[in-house]
mmCIF file of C-alpha atoms in Angstrom:
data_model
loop_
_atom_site.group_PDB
_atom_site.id
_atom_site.type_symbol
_atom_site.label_atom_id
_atom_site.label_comp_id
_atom_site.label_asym_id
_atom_site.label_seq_id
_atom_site.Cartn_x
_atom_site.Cartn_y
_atom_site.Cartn_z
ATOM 1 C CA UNK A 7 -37.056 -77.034 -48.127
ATOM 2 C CA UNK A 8 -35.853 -80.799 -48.625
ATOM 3 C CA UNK A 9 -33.129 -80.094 -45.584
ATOM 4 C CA UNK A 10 -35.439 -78.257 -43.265
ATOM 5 C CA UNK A 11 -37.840 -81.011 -43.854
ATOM 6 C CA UNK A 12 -35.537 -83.994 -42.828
ATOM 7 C CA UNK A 13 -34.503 -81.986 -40.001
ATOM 8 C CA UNK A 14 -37.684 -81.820 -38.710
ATOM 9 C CA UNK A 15 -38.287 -85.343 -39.393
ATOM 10 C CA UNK A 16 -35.325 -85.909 -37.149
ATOM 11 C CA UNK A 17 -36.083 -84.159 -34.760
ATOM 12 C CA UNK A 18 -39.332 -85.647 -34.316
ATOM 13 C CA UNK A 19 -38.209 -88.890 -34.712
ATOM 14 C CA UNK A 20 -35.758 -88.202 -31.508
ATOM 15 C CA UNK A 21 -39.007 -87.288 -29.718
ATOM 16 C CA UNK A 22 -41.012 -90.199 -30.455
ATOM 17 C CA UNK A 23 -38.208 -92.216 -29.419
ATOM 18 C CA UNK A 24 -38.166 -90.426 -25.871
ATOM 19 C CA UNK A 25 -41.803 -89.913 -25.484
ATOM 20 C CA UNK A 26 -42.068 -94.048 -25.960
ATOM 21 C CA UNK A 27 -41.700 -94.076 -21.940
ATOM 22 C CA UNK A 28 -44.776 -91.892 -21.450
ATOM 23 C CA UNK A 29 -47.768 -93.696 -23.571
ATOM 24 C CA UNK A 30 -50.504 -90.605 -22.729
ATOM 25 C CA UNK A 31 -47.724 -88.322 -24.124
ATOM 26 C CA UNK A 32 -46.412 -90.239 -26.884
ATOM 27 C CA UNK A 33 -50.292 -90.036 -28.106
ATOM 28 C CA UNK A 34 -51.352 -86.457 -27.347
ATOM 29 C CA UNK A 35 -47.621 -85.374 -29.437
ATOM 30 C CA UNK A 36 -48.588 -87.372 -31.851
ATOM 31 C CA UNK A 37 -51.842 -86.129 -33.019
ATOM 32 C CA UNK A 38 -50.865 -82.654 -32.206
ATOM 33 C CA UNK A 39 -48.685 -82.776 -34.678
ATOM 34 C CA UNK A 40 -50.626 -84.665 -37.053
ATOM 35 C CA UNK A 41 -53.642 -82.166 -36.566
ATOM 36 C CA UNK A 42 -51.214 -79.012 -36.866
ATOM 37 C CA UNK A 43 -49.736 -80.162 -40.416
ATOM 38 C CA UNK A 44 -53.283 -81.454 -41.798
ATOM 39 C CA UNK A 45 -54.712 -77.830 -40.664
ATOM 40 C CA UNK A 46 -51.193 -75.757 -42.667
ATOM 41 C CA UNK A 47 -51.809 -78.193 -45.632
ATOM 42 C CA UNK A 48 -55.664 -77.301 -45.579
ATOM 43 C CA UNK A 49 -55.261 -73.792 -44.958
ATOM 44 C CA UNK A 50 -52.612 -74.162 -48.332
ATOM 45 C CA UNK A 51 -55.462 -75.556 -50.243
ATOM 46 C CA UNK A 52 -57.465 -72.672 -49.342
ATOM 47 C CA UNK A 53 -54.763 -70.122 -50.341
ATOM 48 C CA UNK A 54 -54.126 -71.950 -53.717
ATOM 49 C CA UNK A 55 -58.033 -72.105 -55.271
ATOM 50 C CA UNK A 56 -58.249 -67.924 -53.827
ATOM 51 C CA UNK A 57 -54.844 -67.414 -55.749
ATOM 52 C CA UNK A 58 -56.042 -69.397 -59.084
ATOM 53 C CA UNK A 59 -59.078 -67.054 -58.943
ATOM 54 C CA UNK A 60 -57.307 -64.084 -58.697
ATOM 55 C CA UNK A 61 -55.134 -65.121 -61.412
ATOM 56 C CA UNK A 62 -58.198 -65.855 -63.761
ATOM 57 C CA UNK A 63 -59.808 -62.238 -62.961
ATOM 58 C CA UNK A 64 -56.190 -60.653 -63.656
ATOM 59 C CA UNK A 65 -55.714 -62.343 -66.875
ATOM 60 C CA UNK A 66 -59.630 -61.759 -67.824
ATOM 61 C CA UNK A 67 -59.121 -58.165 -67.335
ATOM 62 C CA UNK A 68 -56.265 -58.018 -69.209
ATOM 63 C CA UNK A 69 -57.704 -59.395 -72.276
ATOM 64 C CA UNK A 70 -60.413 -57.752 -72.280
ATOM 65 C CA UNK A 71 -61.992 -54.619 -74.176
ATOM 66 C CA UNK A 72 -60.442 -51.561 -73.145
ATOM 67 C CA UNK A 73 -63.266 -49.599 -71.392
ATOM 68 C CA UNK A 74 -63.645 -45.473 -71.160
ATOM 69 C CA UNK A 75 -61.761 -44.362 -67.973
ATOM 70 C CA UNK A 76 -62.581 -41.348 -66.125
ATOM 71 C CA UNK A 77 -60.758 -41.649 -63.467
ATOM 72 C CA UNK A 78 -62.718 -43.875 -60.694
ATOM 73 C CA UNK A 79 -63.807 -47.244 -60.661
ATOM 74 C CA UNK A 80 -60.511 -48.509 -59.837
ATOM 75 C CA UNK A 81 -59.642 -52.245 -60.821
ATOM 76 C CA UNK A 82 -56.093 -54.342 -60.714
ATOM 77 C CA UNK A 83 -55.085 -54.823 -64.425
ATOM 78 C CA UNK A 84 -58.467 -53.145 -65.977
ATOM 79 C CA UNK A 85 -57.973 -51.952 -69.711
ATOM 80 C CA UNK A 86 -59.067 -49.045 -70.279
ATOM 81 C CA UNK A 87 -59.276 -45.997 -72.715
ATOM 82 C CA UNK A 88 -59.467 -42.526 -71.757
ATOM 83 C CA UNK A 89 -58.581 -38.411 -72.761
ATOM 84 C CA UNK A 90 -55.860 -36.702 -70.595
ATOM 85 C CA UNK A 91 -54.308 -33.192 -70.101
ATOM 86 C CA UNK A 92 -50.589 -34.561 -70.078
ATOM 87 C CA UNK A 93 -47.664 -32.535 -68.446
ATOM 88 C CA UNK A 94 -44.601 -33.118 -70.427
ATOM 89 C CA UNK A 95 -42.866 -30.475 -68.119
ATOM 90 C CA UNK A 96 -42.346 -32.826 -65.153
ATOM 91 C CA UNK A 97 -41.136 -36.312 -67.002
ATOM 92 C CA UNK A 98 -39.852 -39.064 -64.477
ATOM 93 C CA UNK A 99 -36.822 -41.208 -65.282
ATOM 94 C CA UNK A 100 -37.464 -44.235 -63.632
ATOM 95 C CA UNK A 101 -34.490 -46.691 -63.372
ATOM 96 C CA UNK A 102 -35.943 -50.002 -65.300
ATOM 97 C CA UNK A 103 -34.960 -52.919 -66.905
ATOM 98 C CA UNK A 104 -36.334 -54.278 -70.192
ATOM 99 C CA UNK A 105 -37.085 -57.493 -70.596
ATOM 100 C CA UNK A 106 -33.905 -58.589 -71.954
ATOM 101 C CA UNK A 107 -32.284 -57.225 -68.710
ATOM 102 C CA UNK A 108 -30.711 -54.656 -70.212
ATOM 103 C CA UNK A 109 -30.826 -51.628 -67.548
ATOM 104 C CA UNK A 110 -32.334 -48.092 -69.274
ATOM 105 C CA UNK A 111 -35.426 -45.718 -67.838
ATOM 106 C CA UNK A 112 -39.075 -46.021 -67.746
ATOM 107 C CA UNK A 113 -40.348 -42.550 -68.977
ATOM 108 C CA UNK A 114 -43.414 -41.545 -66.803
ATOM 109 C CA UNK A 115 -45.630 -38.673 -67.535
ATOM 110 C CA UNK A 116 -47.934 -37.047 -64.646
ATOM 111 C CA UNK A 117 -51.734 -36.819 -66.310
ATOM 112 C CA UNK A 118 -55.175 -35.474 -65.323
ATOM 113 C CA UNK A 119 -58.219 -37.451 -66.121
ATOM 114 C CA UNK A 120 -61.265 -35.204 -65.226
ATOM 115 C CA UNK A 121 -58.838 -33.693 -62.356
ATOM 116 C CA UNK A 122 -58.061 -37.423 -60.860
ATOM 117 C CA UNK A 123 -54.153 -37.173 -61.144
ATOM 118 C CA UNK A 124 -51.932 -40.235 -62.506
ATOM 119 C CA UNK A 125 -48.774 -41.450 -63.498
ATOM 120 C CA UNK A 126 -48.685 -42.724 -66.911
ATOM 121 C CA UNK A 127 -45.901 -45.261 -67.621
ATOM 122 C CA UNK A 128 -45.506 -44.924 -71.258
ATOM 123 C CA UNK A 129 -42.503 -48.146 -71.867
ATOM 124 C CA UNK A 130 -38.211 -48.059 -71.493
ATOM 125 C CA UNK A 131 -35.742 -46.675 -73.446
ATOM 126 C CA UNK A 132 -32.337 -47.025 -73.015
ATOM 127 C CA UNK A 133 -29.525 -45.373 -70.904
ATOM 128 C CA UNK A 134 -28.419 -43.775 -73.564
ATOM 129 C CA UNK A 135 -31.424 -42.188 -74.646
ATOM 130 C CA UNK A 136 -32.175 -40.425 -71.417
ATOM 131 C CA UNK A 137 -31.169 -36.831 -73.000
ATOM 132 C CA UNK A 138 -33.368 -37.155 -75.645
ATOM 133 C CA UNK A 139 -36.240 -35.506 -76.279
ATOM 134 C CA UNK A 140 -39.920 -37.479 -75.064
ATOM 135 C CA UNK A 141 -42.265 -34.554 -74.584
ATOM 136 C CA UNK A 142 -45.351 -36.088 -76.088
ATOM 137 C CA UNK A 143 -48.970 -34.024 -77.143
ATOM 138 C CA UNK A 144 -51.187 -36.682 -77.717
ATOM 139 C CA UNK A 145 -54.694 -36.409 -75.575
ATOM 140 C CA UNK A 146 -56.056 -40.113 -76.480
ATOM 141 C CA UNK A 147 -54.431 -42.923 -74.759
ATOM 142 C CA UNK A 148 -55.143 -46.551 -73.918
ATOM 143 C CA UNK A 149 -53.867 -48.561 -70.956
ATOM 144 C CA UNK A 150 -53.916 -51.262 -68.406
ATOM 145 C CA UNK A 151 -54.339 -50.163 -64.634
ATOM 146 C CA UNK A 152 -51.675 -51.514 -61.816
ATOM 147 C CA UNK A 153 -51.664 -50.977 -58.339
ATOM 148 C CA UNK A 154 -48.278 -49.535 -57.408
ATOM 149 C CA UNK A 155 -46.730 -52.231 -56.139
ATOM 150 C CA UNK A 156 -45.036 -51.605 -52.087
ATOM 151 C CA UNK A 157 -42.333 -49.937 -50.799
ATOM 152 C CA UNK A 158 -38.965 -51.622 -51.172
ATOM 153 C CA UNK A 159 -36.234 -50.520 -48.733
ATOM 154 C CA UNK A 160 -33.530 -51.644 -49.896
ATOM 155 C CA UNK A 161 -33.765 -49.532 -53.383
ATOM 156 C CA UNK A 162 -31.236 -46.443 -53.415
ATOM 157 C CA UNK A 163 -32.998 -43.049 -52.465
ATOM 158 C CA UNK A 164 -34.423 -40.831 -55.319
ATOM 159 C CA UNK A 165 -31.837 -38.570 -57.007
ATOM 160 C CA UNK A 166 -34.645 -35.907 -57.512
ATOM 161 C CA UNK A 167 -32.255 -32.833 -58.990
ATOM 162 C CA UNK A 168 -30.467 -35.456 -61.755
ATOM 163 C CA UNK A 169 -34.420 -37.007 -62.402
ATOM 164 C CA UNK A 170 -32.942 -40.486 -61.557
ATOM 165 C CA UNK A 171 -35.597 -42.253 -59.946
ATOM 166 C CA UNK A 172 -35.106 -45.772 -58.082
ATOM 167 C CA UNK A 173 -39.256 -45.597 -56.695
ATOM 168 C CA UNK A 174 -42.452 -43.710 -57.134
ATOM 169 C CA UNK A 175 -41.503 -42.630 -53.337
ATOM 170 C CA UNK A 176 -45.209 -40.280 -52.975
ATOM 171 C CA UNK A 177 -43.442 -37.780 -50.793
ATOM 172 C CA UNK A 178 -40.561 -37.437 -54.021
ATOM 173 C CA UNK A 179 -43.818 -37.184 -56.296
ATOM 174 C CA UNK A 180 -44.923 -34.661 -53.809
ATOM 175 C CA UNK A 181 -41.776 -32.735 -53.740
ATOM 176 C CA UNK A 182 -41.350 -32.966 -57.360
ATOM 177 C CA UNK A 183 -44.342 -31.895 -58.969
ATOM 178 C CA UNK A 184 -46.548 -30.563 -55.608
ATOM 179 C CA UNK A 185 -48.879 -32.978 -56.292
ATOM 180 C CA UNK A 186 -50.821 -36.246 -55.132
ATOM 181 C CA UNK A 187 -51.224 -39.078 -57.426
ATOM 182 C CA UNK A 188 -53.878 -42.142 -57.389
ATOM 183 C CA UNK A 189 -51.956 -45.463 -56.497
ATOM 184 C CA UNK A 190 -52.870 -46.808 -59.276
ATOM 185 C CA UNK A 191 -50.491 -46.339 -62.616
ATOM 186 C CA UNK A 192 -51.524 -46.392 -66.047
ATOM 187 C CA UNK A 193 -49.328 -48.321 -68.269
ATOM 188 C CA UNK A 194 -49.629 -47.304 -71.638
ATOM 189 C CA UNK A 195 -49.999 -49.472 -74.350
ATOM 190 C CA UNK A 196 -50.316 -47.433 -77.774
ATOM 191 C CA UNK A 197 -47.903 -49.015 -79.924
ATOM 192 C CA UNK A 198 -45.203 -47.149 -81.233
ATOM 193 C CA UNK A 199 -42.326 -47.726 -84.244
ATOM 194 C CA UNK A 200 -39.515 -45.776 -81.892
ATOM 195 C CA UNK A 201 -39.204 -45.261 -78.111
ATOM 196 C CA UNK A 202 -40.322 -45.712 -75.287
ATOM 197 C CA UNK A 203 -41.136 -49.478 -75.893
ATOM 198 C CA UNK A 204 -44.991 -50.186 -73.791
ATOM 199 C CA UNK A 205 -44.179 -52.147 -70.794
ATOM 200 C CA UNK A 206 -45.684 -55.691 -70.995
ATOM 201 C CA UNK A 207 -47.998 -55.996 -68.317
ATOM 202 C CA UNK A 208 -48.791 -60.164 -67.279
ATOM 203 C CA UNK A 209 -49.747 -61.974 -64.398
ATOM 204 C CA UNK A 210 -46.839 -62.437 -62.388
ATOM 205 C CA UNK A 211 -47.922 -63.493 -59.341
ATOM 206 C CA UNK A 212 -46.230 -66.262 -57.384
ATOM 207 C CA UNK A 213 -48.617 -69.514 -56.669
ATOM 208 C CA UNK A 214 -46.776 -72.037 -54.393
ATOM 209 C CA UNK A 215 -49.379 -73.254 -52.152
ATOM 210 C CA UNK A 216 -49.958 -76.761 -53.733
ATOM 211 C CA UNK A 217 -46.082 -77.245 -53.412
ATOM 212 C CA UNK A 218 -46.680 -76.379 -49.622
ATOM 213 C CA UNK A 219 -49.559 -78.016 -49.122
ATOM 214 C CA UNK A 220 -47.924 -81.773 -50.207
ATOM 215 C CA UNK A 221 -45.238 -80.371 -48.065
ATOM 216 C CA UNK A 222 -47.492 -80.340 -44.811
ATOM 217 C CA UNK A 223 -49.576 -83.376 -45.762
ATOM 218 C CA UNK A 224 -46.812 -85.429 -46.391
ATOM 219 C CA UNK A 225 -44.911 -84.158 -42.694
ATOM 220 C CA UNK A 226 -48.380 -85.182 -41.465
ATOM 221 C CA UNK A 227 -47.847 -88.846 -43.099
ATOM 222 C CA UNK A 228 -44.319 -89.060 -42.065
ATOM 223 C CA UNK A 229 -45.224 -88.744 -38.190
ATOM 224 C CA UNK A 230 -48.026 -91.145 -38.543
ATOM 225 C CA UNK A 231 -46.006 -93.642 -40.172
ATOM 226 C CA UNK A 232 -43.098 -92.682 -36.982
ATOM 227 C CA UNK A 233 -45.509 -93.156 -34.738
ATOM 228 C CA UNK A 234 -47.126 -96.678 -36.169
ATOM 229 C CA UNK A 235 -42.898 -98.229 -36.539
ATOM 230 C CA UNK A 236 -41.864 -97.281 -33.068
ATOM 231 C CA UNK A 237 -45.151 -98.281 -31.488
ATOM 232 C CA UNK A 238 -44.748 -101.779 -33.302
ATOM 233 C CA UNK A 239 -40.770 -101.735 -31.918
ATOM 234 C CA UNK A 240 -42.598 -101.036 -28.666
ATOM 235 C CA UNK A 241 -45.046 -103.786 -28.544
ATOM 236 C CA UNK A 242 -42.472 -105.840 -30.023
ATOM 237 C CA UNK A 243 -39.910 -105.422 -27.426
ATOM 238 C CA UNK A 244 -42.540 -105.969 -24.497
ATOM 239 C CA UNK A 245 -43.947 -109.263 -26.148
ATOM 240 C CA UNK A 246 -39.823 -110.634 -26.098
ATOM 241 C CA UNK A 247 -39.685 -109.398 -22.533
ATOM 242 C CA UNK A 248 -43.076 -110.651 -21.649
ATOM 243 C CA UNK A 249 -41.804 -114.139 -23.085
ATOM 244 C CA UNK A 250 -38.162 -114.423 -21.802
ATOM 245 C CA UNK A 251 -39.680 -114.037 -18.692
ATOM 246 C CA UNK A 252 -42.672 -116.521 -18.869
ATOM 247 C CA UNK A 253 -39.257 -119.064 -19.077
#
């Protein structure tokens, strides 16, 4: 960001200097610029008191009472509690990390909740584990809701006959299990002594737009204070001129 912005402080610096010749368009480049970088920096302003919001609701819900869940009323990071029909026939290995880094599976059940279908995250366990037996009868669970987050191409494809899953790829889950799931998932968060370990679910949401905002306002300052030195050269130059010549 620091070299992109002293290029483009260069760069209009060389146009100032050229511009000098041509007062009406030294002006109207000016204030173009000034208005463009004061409108981005506003508009960042904007974006940053929506994004602080949305980052208070997020972390409200999340620390909240669980509420019962039947399967509608659909809300980013809601906790809720709810009664499922669970199909341990059709577990999903999904490639994960834990929090440490350390590379093992999620293991995701497919659940009905008053015949809404969902996929129920239910925590990590480790490569080594994968074998292992996760079939699970419970029919009381608690959770936090998360929109499936989008597509990302540049994951491997879904080894469907090994169950090695990369992404919750809907046609896979189609092919898989013949059915259609909500795109919302249901991290579990019943707290276990063995495996799978619950996923912890925070706010992790990027929130650069005051850092972008100073960035714009202060390109907006820098052109102004361009603009106020060379016009000063300018008139500086012609009162020399204008006095060398009254000799």
């Amino acid at each position: 960001m620091s070299f992109g912005y002293f290029c483009l402080l260069q760069f209009i610096s060389g146009v100032v200097k050229k511009s000098l010749k041509n007062k009406f368009f030294f002006s109207v480049f000016v204030y173009f610029f000034i208005l463009i970088f004061l409108s981005l920096g506003t508009w960042q302003i904007i974006r940053l008191n929506w994004k602080l919001d949305l980052i208070s609701e997020i972390e409200k819900n999340i620390n909240s009472k669980p509420v019962s869940f039947s399967g509608k009323n659909l809300d980013n990071f809601k906790r809720v509690e709810f009664d499922a029909n669970l199909n341990n026939s059709k577990l999903i290995f999904l490639y994960s990390l834990n929090e440490e880094g350390k590379p093992g599976f999620d293991i995701i059940n497919t659940i009905s909740i008053e015949n809404n279908n969902f996929l129920l995250n239910r925590g990590w366990i480790p490569n080594d584990l994968k074998n292992s037996n996760f079939e699970l009868f419970n029919t009381n669970f608690s959770g936090i809701l998360k929109k499936k987050s989008n597509k990302n191409y540049f994951k491997p494809k879904n080894d469907i006959q090994n169950n090695y899953w990369f992404t919750l790829n809907d046609d896979d889950l189609l092919k898989y299990t013949g059915k259609k799931f909500s795109n919302f998932i249901i991290y579990e968060t019943n707290n276990r002594s063995n495996f799978p370990n619950p996923k912890k679910i925070g706010v992790n949401i990027s929130n650069n737009h005051l850092k972008y905002s100073l960035t714009w306002f202060s390109l907006a300052i820098s052109i102004f204070l361009i603009y106020l030195y060379f016009r000063k050269k300018k008139l500086l130059m012609i009162y020399v001129s204008t006095r060398d010549n009254s000799k």
